[in-house]
Amino acid sequence: MKNWLVMVFLLYMPGLTVAAPGLEAIQVSTAPDGGKSYTISIQVLALMTAMTLLPGLLLSMTSFTRVMVVLAILRQALGTGQTPNNQILLGVSLLLTFFIMMPVFDQAYKSGIAPYLEEKIEAGEALERVTVPLRKFMLRQTRESDLGLFVRLSGRADLESLDDVPMSMLIPAFVTSELKTAFQIGFLLFLPFLVIDLVVASVLMSMGMMMLSPVIISLPFKLMLFVLVDGWALVMETLAASFYTA
């Protein structure tokens, strides 16, 4: 993620300097007494402020949302409390996101960033080329109903094709579709563990052991089932395949 942010920063920074020639990032002024004062241009200040929004924006345009939500629901279904903890889930989600998004990142780098670093194209053209693979990825995962929802909310009636859909509509539609898909996958993951909870609760009720928590008894069975079916590998494969086969 850090390398990707650095590439985006390098992509934007020269564009700002080209857009306003002669406006340096740091301006040096000499006082009458020979002293010097340094000031930072407003463009650089605005850029650094926008950099704080880039991580959230990039995560919203990748597979991170679906992966993180599914893993959180899986932990809830297992009933293991905070095991694995949030840091582990975040790390696993980021690694799986890099794996899923790597073909998109490679295409964006080869088509936009690499030619820009070689000074073959301008910053504006490089930015347009970088967004093309991301747009294709998001359009493949976005439902038409969700995209149509934001088109109706915007009141735009001049959109003739998917290529005319702006990123301001595509990104929220993509996030909405990702949340729907994540909850659908989470529902399917939750069902077998729910069955175990119901069976254990029914057995304890029939034995008159009402004071014993069913969660304590069902947890070992759920963990045993998850281990026997190689649950982590199955979940990772399902999540990755849900993007590649879309």
XYZ file of C-alpha atoms in Angstrom:
246
model
C 0.000 0.000 0.000
C 2.825 2.410 0.814
C 4.461 1.834 -2.582
C 1.132 2.426 -4.309
C 0.612 5.668 -2.391
C 4.103 6.806 -3.313
C 3.382 6.171 -6.984
C 0.141 8.155 -6.744
C 1.995 10.992 -4.993
C 4.662 11.055 -7.698
C 1.924 11.043 -10.296
C 0.146 14.063 -8.841
C 3.134 16.116 -7.755
C 4.647 16.898 -11.176
C 1.166 17.618 -12.507
C 0.753 20.399 -9.985
C 4.073 21.961 -10.810
C 3.367 21.774 -14.541
C -0.107 23.280 -14.096
C 1.372 26.306 -12.340
C 4.830 27.037 -13.803
C 7.072 29.179 -11.687
C 5.231 28.314 -8.454
C 7.727 26.394 -6.377
C 6.850 24.051 -3.566
C 8.946 26.043 -1.083
C 9.370 29.769 -1.684
C 12.380 31.533 -0.234
C 12.202 35.259 0.450
C 15.094 37.446 1.619
C 14.438 40.018 4.319
C 16.086 43.489 4.277
C 18.433 42.426 7.052
C 19.688 39.500 4.980
C 17.624 36.818 6.723
C 15.597 34.281 4.791
C 12.074 32.999 5.358
C 10.519 29.882 3.860
C 6.853 29.419 2.893
C 5.023 26.400 1.481
C 2.724 26.954 -1.496
C -1.002 26.417 -1.119
C -0.946 23.721 -3.786
C 1.459 21.574 -1.794
C -0.569 22.135 1.360
C -3.753 21.053 -0.432
C -1.951 18.026 -1.849
C -0.741 16.899 1.576
C -4.287 17.292 2.908
C -5.653 15.175 0.062
C -3.037 12.503 0.760
C -4.836 11.700 4.025
C -7.890 10.654 1.990
C -6.020 8.441 -0.450
C -5.800 5.290 1.757
C -9.551 5.223 2.301
C -10.197 6.017 -1.347
C -7.903 3.250 -2.583
C -9.406 0.723 -0.156
C -12.867 1.673 -1.432
C -11.770 0.973 -5.017
C -10.282 -2.468 -4.306
C -11.425 -5.840 -2.984
C -10.572 -4.914 0.610
C -14.159 -4.152 1.653
C -15.526 -7.563 0.685
C -12.616 -9.478 2.192
C -12.656 -7.622 5.503
C -16.424 -7.912 5.986
C -16.470 -11.636 5.196
C -13.633 -12.377 7.616
C -15.341 -10.347 10.342
C -18.607 -12.280 9.834
C -16.675 -15.557 9.872
C -15.140 -14.694 13.228
C -18.582 -13.857 14.575
C -19.986 -17.145 13.247
C -17.219 -19.145 14.913
C -17.955 -17.420 18.200
C -14.298 -17.019 19.084
C -14.685 -13.470 20.392
C -11.642 -11.414 19.420
C -9.648 -14.367 18.073
C -8.191 -13.692 15.577
C -7.956 -10.063 16.629
C -8.600 -7.037 14.438
C -4.917 -6.564 13.566
C -4.659 -10.095 12.208
C -7.870 -9.760 10.207
C -6.636 -6.449 8.816
C -3.290 -7.941 7.823
C -4.878 -10.987 6.168
C -7.351 -8.744 4.336
C -4.576 -6.501 3.020
C -2.457 -9.448 1.838
C -5.403 -11.074 0.096
C -6.341 -7.708 -1.421
C -2.835 -7.341 -2.864
C -3.087 -10.848 -4.326
C -6.472 -10.187 -5.921
C -5.625 -6.689 -7.162
C -2.111 -7.423 -8.406
C -3.163 -7.958 -12.076
C -5.005 -4.619 -11.949
C -2.055 -2.852 -10.327
C 0.376 -4.351 -12.854
C -1.755 -3.179 -15.750
C -2.083 0.294 -14.238
C 1.672 0.513 -13.703
C 2.593 -0.671 -17.202
C 0.041 1.495 -18.996
C 0.318 4.700 -16.983
C 2.964 4.960 -14.303
C 5.910 3.382 -16.153
C 5.565 5.612 -19.263
C 5.180 8.636 -17.017
C 8.336 7.844 -15.070
C 10.133 7.450 -18.403
C 8.815 10.919 -19.371
C 6.952 9.559 -22.383
C 3.552 10.946 -21.380
C 2.223 13.830 -19.317
C 0.784 13.521 -15.822
C -2.807 14.024 -16.955
C -2.607 11.269 -19.553
C -0.887 8.966 -17.057
C -3.677 9.497 -14.555
C -6.288 8.637 -17.179
C -4.451 5.437 -18.092
C -4.136 4.411 -14.439
C -7.864 4.754 -13.835
C -8.810 2.570 -16.815
C -7.929 -0.809 -15.177
C -9.557 0.280 -11.922
C -12.734 1.272 -13.765
C -12.864 -2.098 -15.540
C -12.381 -3.936 -12.243
C -15.084 -1.966 -10.455
C -17.552 -2.255 -13.342
C -17.160 -6.047 -13.371
C -18.050 -6.214 -9.663
C -20.811 -3.565 -9.613
C -24.441 -4.563 -9.979
C -26.493 -2.728 -12.559
C -29.170 -2.006 -9.955
C -26.666 -0.303 -7.653
C -25.175 1.701 -10.489
C -28.638 2.686 -11.666
C -29.497 3.798 -8.135
C -26.740 6.410 -8.034
C -27.453 7.475 -11.606
C -31.065 8.169 -10.599
C -29.982 9.972 -7.448
C -27.668 12.218 -9.465
C -30.378 13.061 -11.966
C -28.040 12.417 -14.891
C -29.993 11.477 -18.001
C -27.165 12.010 -20.483
C -25.262 8.794 -19.729
C -25.444 6.576 -22.801
C -22.947 3.846 -21.852
C -20.849 2.579 -18.959
C -17.884 4.521 -20.269
C -19.759 7.744 -19.549
C -20.290 6.920 -15.868
C -18.069 9.213 -13.753
C -15.999 7.912 -10.889
C -18.140 9.888 -8.436
C -21.007 7.494 -9.235
C -19.022 4.341 -9.893
C -17.142 4.268 -6.575
C -20.202 4.432 -4.251
C -22.063 1.946 -6.469
C -19.065 -0.385 -6.300
C -18.861 -0.141 -2.497
C -22.589 -0.826 -2.191
C -22.289 -3.921 -4.379
C -19.279 -5.112 -2.418
C -21.208 -4.856 0.853
C -24.103 -6.828 -0.628
C -21.812 -9.555 -1.930
C -19.898 -9.714 1.353
C -23.098 -10.211 3.339
C -24.275 -12.909 0.930
C -21.020 -14.817 1.348
C -21.139 -14.248 5.102
C -24.681 -15.660 5.241
C -23.549 -18.865 3.542
C -20.618 -19.152 5.932
C -22.844 -18.560 8.943
C -25.376 -21.329 8.173
C -23.349 -24.463 9.142
C -22.220 -22.900 12.408
C -25.785 -21.829 13.162
C -26.937 -25.419 12.684
C -24.351 -26.601 15.201
C -25.517 -23.983 17.709
C -29.159 -25.072 17.276
C -28.322 -28.756 17.684
C -26.237 -28.155 20.805
C -28.889 -25.890 22.317
C -31.611 -28.479 21.628
C -29.564 -31.280 23.207
C -28.815 -29.241 26.321
C -32.466 -28.243 26.604
C -33.611 -31.860 26.364
C -31.119 -32.869 29.049
C -32.333 -30.123 31.342
C -28.941 -28.392 31.411
C -30.361 -24.907 31.047
C -27.712 -23.220 33.166
C -24.891 -24.319 30.858
C -24.172 -21.922 28.005
C -24.571 -23.607 24.586
C -21.735 -21.444 23.239
C -19.198 -23.202 25.463
C -20.253 -26.618 24.167
C -20.688 -25.684 20.505
C -17.385 -23.835 20.141
C -15.164 -26.972 20.052
C -17.477 -28.595 17.494
C -17.428 -25.512 15.285
C -13.656 -25.300 15.468
C -13.359 -29.022 14.690
C -15.661 -28.648 11.669
C -13.747 -25.597 10.439
C -10.412 -27.393 10.732
C -11.624 -30.622 9.123
C -12.885 -28.856 6.004
C -9.711 -26.733 5.821
C -11.818 -23.654 6.427
C -9.246 -20.910 6.001
C -8.079 -22.210 2.633
C -11.692 -22.657 1.531
C -12.624 -19.107 2.548
C -9.571 -17.597 0.845
C -10.239 -19.568 -2.329
C -13.889 -18.540 -2.343
C -13.071 -14.870 -1.873
C -10.421 -14.842 -4.599
C -12.628 -16.818 -7.007
C -15.538 -14.456 -6.404
C -13.488 -11.696 -8.074
C -11.758 -13.687 -10.800
C -14.939 -15.343 -12.056
C -17.082 -12.195 -11.941
